[in-house]
Amino acid sequence: MLRKARIGDVKTIHRMINISSGKGEILPRSLMDIYGNLRDFFVYIDEEHNSLVGICAMSIIWENLAEIRSLFVEESRRKEGIGRRLVEACISEAITLDLYRVFTLTFQVEFFSRMGFKIVDRSTLSEKIWTDCFRCSKYPDYCDEVAMVLDL
C-alpha cells in the first residue's frame, strides 16, 4: 500500500536511508532533516507484514523545479515495481502542485531512464546546487551522482 509518510515512520525512514547511504546508493540524511521534511515522503507498506518496505521523497526546489530524492526499496522487495510506484506518486504530486520539471541526482541511471528521465549537465540545476549540494562533502569535485530531468 502506498501512502504519505507519518510521524511514526520517521525512524524507519532514517534507518532505510542509513542502510542505503552505507552502500553508497543515496546520500545520508539526519533524523532532524527527515522530521523537517516528512511531508515530502511517500512510503510503501507491505500490508501482509505491516512493515515499511520502500520510501521516496519529492522536494520543491524552486517555483518551477522539484526533486525526487531518497528513493529506497528493501533489497528483498526490489524488482516488484515498488520503486516505480513511489516515483510515480512523487511525480503526480509535483503535477498537482503545478511543478512540471522534476529532477533527480542518482546512481540508478537505468531505472530513471526507463521512467523517462534524461541525463543533463548538473550545472543546469543551479537552484539545487545552491540549496543542497554546497553542503555535501562530495561538492564540488567528487560528486559522482548523475543529474537527470523529466519535463512533464
Short mmCIF file of C-alpha atoms in Angstrom, two decimals:
data_model
loop_
_atom_site.label_atom_id
_atom_site.label_comp_id
_atom_site.label_asym_id
_atom_site.label_seq_id
_atom_site.Cartn_x
_atom_site.Cartn_y
_atom_site.Cartn_z
CA MET A 1 0.00 0.00 0.00
CA LEU A 2 1.30 3.41 -0.97
CA ARG A 3 0.66 6.39 1.32
CA LYS A 4 2.14 9.63 2.62
CA ALA A 5 4.63 9.21 5.46
CA ARG A 6 3.50 9.69 9.04
CA ILE A 7 5.38 10.74 12.15
CA GLY A 8 5.62 7.12 13.30
CA ASP A 9 7.54 6.29 10.10
CA VAL A 10 10.45 8.69 10.72
CA LYS A 11 12.84 6.32 12.49
CA THR A 12 12.27 3.58 9.90
CA ILE A 13 12.83 6.07 7.09
CA HIS A 14 16.04 7.16 8.80
CA ARG A 15 17.18 3.52 9.16
CA MET A 16 16.46 2.84 5.48
CA ILE A 17 18.38 5.92 4.37
CA ASN A 18 21.32 4.92 6.59
CA ILE A 19 21.35 1.40 5.12
CA SER A 20 21.29 2.75 1.57
CA SER A 21 23.81 5.52 2.19
CA GLY A 22 26.14 2.96 3.80
CA LYS A 23 26.12 1.12 0.47
CA GLY A 24 26.73 4.36 -1.45
CA GLU A 25 23.30 4.25 -3.10
CA ILE A 26 21.95 7.55 -1.74
CA LEU A 27 23.25 10.38 0.41
CA PRO A 28 22.68 10.30 4.18
CA ARG A 29 20.05 12.47 5.86
CA SER A 30 19.85 13.39 9.51
CA LEU A 31 16.91 12.46 11.71
CA MET A 32 16.21 16.18 12.12
CA ASP A 33 16.15 16.62 8.33
CA ILE A 34 13.64 13.80 7.97
CA TYR A 35 11.37 15.24 10.67
CA GLY A 36 11.56 18.63 9.00
CA ASN A 37 10.76 17.25 5.56
CA LEU A 38 8.40 14.42 6.48
CA ARG A 39 5.62 15.79 4.27
CA ASP A 40 7.90 15.22 1.25
CA PHE A 41 7.92 11.45 1.76
CA PHE A 42 5.79 8.66 0.36
CA VAL A 43 6.11 5.19 1.87
CA TYR A 44 5.18 1.75 0.62
CA ILE A 45 3.79 -0.64 3.22
CA ASP A 46 3.76 -4.42 2.98
CA GLU A 47 0.23 -4.93 4.29
CA GLU A 48 0.69 -8.63 4.98
CA HIS A 49 3.53 -7.95 7.43
CA ASN A 50 2.55 -4.36 8.27
CA SER A 51 6.08 -3.21 7.51
CA LEU A 52 7.52 -0.30 5.61
CA VAL A 53 9.47 -1.61 2.57
CA GLY A 54 10.04 1.49 0.43
CA ILE A 55 10.44 5.26 0.62
CA CYS A 56 10.77 8.20 -1.73
CA ALA A 57 10.58 11.98 -1.32
CA MET A 58 9.60 14.84 -3.61
CA SER A 59 11.09 18.18 -2.56
CA ILE A 60 10.17 21.54 -4.01
CA ILE A 61 13.38 23.30 -5.00
CA TRP A 62 12.10 26.36 -6.82
CA GLU A 63 8.91 27.71 -8.40
CA ASN A 64 9.42 25.50 -11.44
CA LEU A 65 11.50 22.64 -10.12
CA ALA A 66 11.06 19.59 -7.88
CA GLU A 67 13.48 16.86 -6.87
CA ILE A 68 12.91 13.14 -6.47
CA ARG A 69 15.20 12.02 -3.66
CA SER A 70 15.85 9.35 -1.04
CA LEU A 71 14.39 6.50 -3.10
CA PHE A 72 14.94 3.20 -1.32
CA VAL A 73 13.29 -0.21 -1.52
CA GLU A 74 14.27 -3.12 0.73
CA GLU A 75 16.54 -5.45 -1.25
CA SER A 76 14.22 -8.42 -0.83
CA ARG A 77 11.39 -6.40 -2.44
CA ARG A 78 13.24 -4.90 -5.41
CA LYS A 79 12.11 -5.67 -8.97
CA GLU A 80 8.44 -5.70 -7.87
CA GLY A 81 7.57 -2.21 -9.17
CA ILE A 82 7.58 -0.59 -5.73
CA GLY A 83 10.23 1.96 -6.67
CA ARG A 84 8.31 2.86 -9.82
CA ARG A 85 5.09 3.37 -7.84
CA LEU A 86 6.87 5.57 -5.31
CA VAL A 87 8.42 7.75 -8.02
CA GLU A 88 5.09 7.95 -9.89
CA ALA A 89 3.42 9.16 -6.68
CA CYS A 90 6.04 11.88 -6.34
CA ILE A 91 5.60 12.91 -9.98
CA SER A 92 1.82 13.01 -9.53
CA GLU A 93 2.20 15.27 -6.51
CA ALA A 94 4.54 17.56 -8.48
CA ILE A 95 1.91 17.88 -11.24
CA THR A 96 -0.79 18.61 -8.63
CA LEU A 97 1.40 21.48 -7.41
CA ASP A 98 1.94 22.79 -10.98
CA LEU A 99 5.58 21.73 -10.99
CA TYR A 100 6.36 20.41 -14.45
CA ARG A 101 10.11 19.89 -14.23
CA VAL A 102 11.35 17.13 -11.95
CA PHE A 103 14.94 16.05 -11.49
CA THR A 104 17.00 13.57 -9.56
CA LEU A 105 20.66 13.12 -8.73
CA THR A 106 21.17 9.39 -8.88
CA PHE A 107 23.36 6.35 -9.31
CA GLN A 108 20.34 4.44 -10.72
CA VAL A 109 20.51 5.85 -14.25
CA GLU A 110 18.88 2.86 -15.95
CA PHE A 111 15.89 2.88 -13.58
CA PHE A 112 15.18 6.60 -14.07
CA SER A 113 15.80 6.38 -17.84
CA ARG A 114 13.03 3.77 -18.07
CA MET A 115 10.76 6.30 -16.35
CA GLY A 116 11.51 8.94 -19.00
CA PHE A 117 14.22 10.95 -17.23
CA LYS A 118 17.05 12.30 -19.40
CA ILE A 119 20.65 12.90 -18.37
CA VAL A 120 21.57 16.60 -18.11
CA ASP A 121 24.59 18.56 -17.02
CA ARG A 122 24.41 19.21 -13.28
CA SER A 123 25.11 22.92 -13.88
CA THR A 124 21.61 23.28 -15.38
CA LEU A 125 20.24 22.72 -11.86
CA SER A 126 21.73 25.81 -10.23
CA GLU A 127 18.87 26.10 -7.71
CA LYS A 128 19.70 22.64 -6.38
CA ILE A 129 23.41 23.36 -6.15
CA TRP A 130 22.82 26.43 -4.00
CA THR A 131 20.20 24.84 -1.75
CA ASP A 132 21.76 21.44 -1.03
CA CYS A 133 24.87 20.50 -2.98
CA PHE A 134 27.20 23.03 -1.42
CA ARG A 135 26.59 21.38 1.98
CA CYS A 136 27.59 17.94 0.68
CA SER A 137 31.06 16.57 1.41
CA LYS A 138 31.35 15.49 -2.24
CA TYR A 139 30.78 19.03 -3.59
CA PRO A 140 32.14 20.23 -5.97
CA ASP A 141 34.97 17.95 -7.06
CA TYR A 142 33.82 14.48 -6.07
CA CYS A 143 30.13 14.34 -6.91
CA ASP A 144 29.54 11.13 -8.80
CA GLU A 145 25.76 11.25 -8.99
CA VAL A 146 24.16 11.66 -12.40
CA ALA A 147 21.74 14.55 -12.91
CA MET A 148 18.55 13.53 -14.71
CA VAL A 149 15.46 15.58 -15.61
CA LEU A 150 11.88 14.76 -16.53
CA ASP A 151 9.90 17.54 -18.20
CA LEU A 152 6.20 16.88 -17.72
#
